[in-house]
C-alpha positions as MATLAB code, in Angstrom:
seq = 'MDELRRLLTKHARPDMSTSIEDVLVSRTTAGGPPTPSMTGTILAFVAQGRKRIALGDRVYDYQAGQYLVASIDMPITGNYVDISPAQPALGIGLVLKPEKVAELLLQHDLPRTAGTPEGLAVSDATPELIDAVTRLARLLEHPQDAKALAPLIKQEILWRVMTSEQGEVIRQFGTQDSSLSHIAKAVSWIRENFAESFKVENVARLAGMSESAFYRNFQAVTAMSPIQFQKQIRLQEARLLLATTRDVTSVSHKVGYDSPSQFSREYRRQFGLPPSRDAVLRPEPAL';
ca = [
       0.000    0.000    0.000;
       2.899    2.394    0.649;
       4.105    2.002   -2.937;
       0.574    2.476   -4.250;
       0.121    5.691   -2.254;
       3.419    7.034   -3.545;
       2.478    6.289   -7.155;
      -0.993    7.814   -6.854;
       0.394   10.952   -5.209;
       2.908   11.349   -8.023;
       0.498   10.774  -10.912;
      -2.704   12.455   -9.666;
      -4.017   15.228  -11.942;
      -6.793   17.766  -11.259;
      -9.081   16.077  -13.810;
      -8.202   12.558  -12.538;
      -7.066   11.450  -16.019;
      -3.997    9.260  -16.554;
      -1.899    8.062  -19.463;
      -3.706    4.691  -19.328;
      -7.127    4.484  -20.978;
     -10.058    4.094  -18.533;
      -7.807    4.447  -15.476;
      -8.446    7.382  -13.133;
      -6.378    8.613  -10.182;
      -7.718   10.989   -7.548;
      -6.066   13.000   -4.795;
      -8.358   15.028   -2.533;
      -7.059   17.234    0.268;
     -10.255   18.701    1.751;
     -13.407   17.032    3.000;
     -16.121   19.684    2.991;
     -19.886   19.080    3.108;
     -21.541   16.303    1.092;
     -21.915   17.256   -2.553;
     -24.028   15.705   -5.317;
     -22.482   13.877   -8.248;
     -22.977   10.915  -10.565;
     -21.151    7.664   -9.912;
     -20.398    6.624  -13.465;
     -19.800    2.897  -13.936;
     -16.565    2.315  -12.093;
     -14.488    0.104   -9.859;
     -12.873    2.468   -7.330;
     -10.094    1.377   -4.952;
      -9.150    3.511   -1.933;
      -5.468    3.649   -1.007;
      -5.798    6.338    1.677;
      -8.648    8.183    3.371;
     -12.339    7.457    3.813;
     -15.430    8.452    1.855;
     -19.118    8.362    2.747;
     -21.730    8.095   -0.003;
     -25.526    8.311    0.205;
     -27.678    6.696   -2.478;
     -31.360    7.095   -1.781;
     -31.822    5.821    1.773;
     -28.603    3.777    1.747;
     -25.273    4.987    3.127;
     -21.935    3.476    2.090;
     -18.628    4.020    3.872;
     -15.417    2.855    2.253;
     -11.824    3.414    3.205;
      -8.218    2.401    2.550;
      -7.990   -1.224    1.529;
     -11.570   -1.360    0.252;
     -13.153   -0.959   -3.171;
     -16.492    0.239   -4.448;
     -18.315   -1.071   -7.516;
     -20.836    1.176   -9.272;
     -22.561   -0.860  -11.965;
     -25.007    1.876  -13.044;
     -24.493    5.634  -13.363;
     -26.511    6.930  -10.415;
     -27.035   10.233   -8.544;
     -25.282   10.209   -5.175;
     -24.265   12.606   -2.435;
     -20.853   12.096   -0.874;
     -17.834   13.550    0.857;
     -14.427   12.557    2.184;
     -13.994   12.265    5.943;
     -10.989   13.101    8.152;
      -8.593   14.126    5.381;
      -6.182   17.074    5.097;
      -3.406   18.361    2.808;
      -0.975   16.357    4.925;
      -3.163   13.242    4.772;
      -5.137   13.406    1.501;
      -7.561   10.848    0.151;
      -5.947    8.765   -2.598;
      -7.765    6.473   -4.974;
      -7.505    4.713   -8.301;
     -10.462    3.805  -10.483;
     -11.122    1.597  -13.478;
     -14.007    2.626  -15.734;
     -16.203   -0.422  -16.242;
     -17.162   -1.435  -19.779;
     -19.813   -4.157  -20.289;
     -17.984   -5.574  -23.316;
     -14.803   -6.184  -21.283;
     -16.756   -8.125  -18.674;
     -18.631  -10.005  -21.406;
     -15.319  -11.165  -22.913;
     -14.355  -12.838  -19.644;
     -17.808  -14.342  -19.230;
     -17.568  -15.926  -22.674;
     -14.211  -17.467  -21.815;
     -15.139  -18.863  -18.418;
     -18.116  -20.682  -16.949;
     -19.010  -18.588  -13.904;
     -22.101  -19.158  -11.745;
     -25.131  -16.913  -11.898;
     -27.416  -16.263   -8.950;
     -31.058  -15.267   -8.905;
     -32.164  -11.767   -7.999;
     -30.951   -8.276   -8.712;
     -27.830   -6.909   -7.004;
     -27.581   -3.378   -5.637;
     -26.132   -0.820   -8.003;
     -23.419    0.072   -5.479;
     -21.369   -2.397   -3.465;
     -18.400   -2.087   -1.080;
     -15.955   -4.840   -0.119;
     -12.526   -5.407    1.389;
      -9.848   -5.887   -1.264;
      -7.989   -9.199   -1.216;
      -4.180   -9.243   -1.235;
      -4.339  -10.475   -4.834;
      -6.514   -7.531   -5.880;
      -4.269   -5.025   -4.088;
      -1.269   -6.537   -5.874;
      -2.934   -6.222   -9.286;
      -4.028   -2.626   -8.631;
      -0.484   -1.718   -7.545;
       0.987   -3.260  -10.703;
      -1.475   -1.240  -12.791;
      -0.441    1.975  -11.014;
       3.203    1.029  -11.511;
       2.646    1.129  -15.268;
       2.030    4.875  -14.995;
       5.810    5.082  -14.621;
       6.380    3.068  -17.807;
       4.150    4.239  -20.707;
       5.743    1.885  -23.231;
       5.111   -1.149  -21.033;
       1.587    0.067  -20.319;
       0.533   -0.292  -23.953;
       1.143   -4.029  -23.821;
       0.555   -4.875  -20.164;
      -2.266   -2.578  -18.974;
      -5.021   -4.514  -20.835;
      -3.835   -7.737  -19.191;
      -3.770   -6.256  -15.691;
      -7.174   -4.620  -16.180;
      -8.520   -8.026  -17.142;
      -6.947   -9.544  -14.031;
      -8.550   -6.877  -11.829;
     -11.956   -7.589  -13.376;
     -11.422  -11.295  -12.817;
     -10.486  -10.773   -9.166;
     -13.687   -8.826   -8.564;
     -15.861  -11.130  -10.702;
     -14.825  -14.070   -8.534;
     -15.175  -12.173   -5.228;
     -18.176  -11.585   -2.978;
     -19.285   -8.767   -5.321;
     -18.872  -10.951   -8.389;
     -22.556  -11.050   -9.215;
     -22.660   -7.262   -9.606;
     -19.903   -7.371  -12.224;
     -21.197  -10.496  -13.944;
     -24.696   -9.079  -14.358;
     -23.162   -5.814  -15.579;
     -21.609   -7.725  -18.467;
     -24.615   -9.935  -19.235;
     -26.964   -8.532  -21.846;
     -30.161  -10.176  -20.586;
     -29.575   -9.790  -16.833;
     -32.040   -7.949  -14.611;
     -29.314   -5.382  -13.915;
     -28.823   -4.685  -17.625;
     -32.585   -4.233  -18.067;
     -32.627   -1.653  -15.270;
     -29.568    0.010  -16.831;
     -31.596    0.578  -20.022;
     -34.313    2.302  -18.025;
     -31.806    4.407  -16.104;
     -30.201    5.509  -19.363;
     -33.585    6.527  -20.798;
     -34.538    8.501  -17.678;
     -31.183   10.294  -17.687;
     -31.513   11.244  -21.351;
     -35.151   12.350  -20.944;
     -35.123   13.681  -17.390;
     -37.183   16.765  -18.249;
     -40.062   14.658  -19.624;
     -42.918   13.265  -17.565;
     -43.352    9.528  -17.956;
     -45.498    6.631  -16.855;
     -43.665    3.862  -15.034;
     -45.455    1.222  -17.121;
     -43.952    2.709  -20.317;
     -40.394    2.685  -18.970;
     -40.983   -0.843  -17.658;
     -41.954   -1.899  -21.168;
     -38.756   -0.306  -22.479;
     -36.796   -2.366  -19.937;
     -38.615   -5.545  -20.990;
     -40.272   -6.116  -17.605;
     -43.722   -6.126  -16.096;
     -44.507   -2.961  -14.155;
     -44.355   -4.706  -10.757;
     -41.082   -6.520  -11.530;
     -39.565   -3.339  -12.942;
     -40.475   -1.261   -9.896;
     -39.133   -3.911   -7.512;
     -35.870   -4.345   -9.410;
     -35.363   -0.617   -9.945;
     -35.720   -0.035   -6.207;
     -33.279   -2.857   -5.459;
     -30.599   -1.432   -7.760;
     -30.935    2.312   -7.136;
     -32.525    2.542   -3.647;
     -35.097    4.858   -5.249;
     -38.323    4.667   -7.193;
     -38.125    5.664  -10.885;
     -39.812    9.003  -10.105;
     -37.435    9.715   -7.204;
     -34.503    8.871   -9.475;
     -35.762   11.328  -12.096;
     -36.124   14.033   -9.448;
     -32.514   13.548   -8.316;
     -31.306   13.918  -11.907;
     -33.440   17.027  -12.429;
     -32.122   18.723   -9.285;
     -28.493   17.930  -10.075;
     -28.935   19.275  -13.609;
     -30.595   22.393  -12.191;
     -27.639   23.032   -9.899;
     -25.290   22.809  -12.864;
     -27.434   25.277  -14.825;
     -27.491   27.702  -11.899;
     -23.726   27.948  -12.191;
     -24.266   29.818  -15.482;
     -27.522   31.727  -14.875;
     -29.444   33.294  -11.982;
     -32.849   32.822  -13.678;
     -34.401   30.281  -11.302;
     -37.765   30.170  -13.091;
     -36.140   29.432  -16.444;
     -33.985   26.703  -14.915;
     -36.978   25.083  -13.216;
     -38.780   24.826  -16.564;
     -35.694   23.532  -18.375;
     -35.357   20.595  -16.001;
     -39.031   19.701  -16.225;
     -40.836   21.474  -13.377;
     -44.181   23.117  -14.135;
     -44.188   24.900  -10.786;
     -41.184   27.081   -9.814;
     -42.356   27.041   -6.188;
     -42.336   23.225   -6.104;
     -38.898   23.296   -7.699;
     -37.633   25.687   -5.019;
     -39.032   23.505   -2.221;
     -37.458   20.325   -3.559;
     -34.169   22.082   -4.353;
     -33.917   23.396   -0.805;
     -34.737   19.980    0.624;
     -31.948   18.456   -1.488;
     -29.200   21.075   -1.163;
     -30.058   22.920    2.060;
     -30.649   26.302    0.419;
     -33.285   27.694   -1.966;
     -31.979   27.901   -5.556;
     -31.836   31.719   -5.583;
     -29.685   31.770   -2.448;
     -27.513   28.842   -3.546;
     -26.824   30.536   -6.885;
     -25.803   33.790   -5.187;
     -23.384   32.043   -2.818;
     -21.684   30.094   -5.569;
     -19.077   31.955   -7.656;
     -19.978   33.462  -10.980;
     -18.890   31.313  -13.922;
     -15.648   32.303  -15.583;
     -16.073   33.980  -18.966;
];
C-alpha cells in the first residue's frame, strides 16, 4: 500500500485522467460538506482516506484497503472524511465497460445467482486484488510497457472482482439479458429524458419487464423509485445550470418542473438552500 500511495500521489491530476485508458487517479485534500455527483460505472479502490456516499436511503462508507463497484451511473451525495493536505484521500479507479466483462464471461463458466444486485457495493480488497491494482499503477511510470501490459492487468482486476463476494454485480453488468442490464436501459432513458414526464409502465416496457417486476428491481438497484430517481437527476442538472444563470424560473422549466415554487421547495430539501440563495453564494462562472 505504501508504494501504491506514492504512485498515486505522483500521478494524480486535477481532472483525474492518466496516461492509461479508462484508469483514473484521484487525490483530494479537503473534505467539505456532502456534494451531489454521478457515480459513473466504475471500480474504485481507496489507497488512503475514507469516503461516505448516500444513495437514496442507503449509506456506504469505504476506506483504505476497500473498493467500491458502481454498476449503473446513479445520482449520489458524498464527501471525504478526516482528510487534510498532509493526509489526503488517494484512490484509483477503473471505468467499467460491459464488453470487457462479457469477454471474460464468454471465456469462463461462472455461476449466476437469482435476484438483482444493488447498483453500489463495497468490499474489502484481497491481497491479490491489491497486488494487481499496484501493478497497474506502476505502469504509470512506464508508458511503453503500459501499452502491452495494462489490458492484461485490467482483465486480471476484473477477474479478481468477478470471482469475489461482489462478483454477481460485475457479472450481471456484463450480461446482456440480466435484470441489472434491463434496469440500466431504463436508467439511461430517464437520464436522457429527465425533463419529460413519464409513466412507469412505459419505462418498464422499455426495460422488458412487467410494471411490478420493474419497480421492484429498480428499487433494489438504485434505492429509489423511478420518479425519485428522475427528481434527483433534475435537481443535479438544475444546480449545474445555476452555475451559469441566476434565472431560477427558467432553470426550473428547463429541467421539467411546471411549478417554480415546487422546484424551489425540492431544491432546498436536497441542497439545504433555496436555488436563488444557492446561486448567489456560488461563484460566478468564468467567462
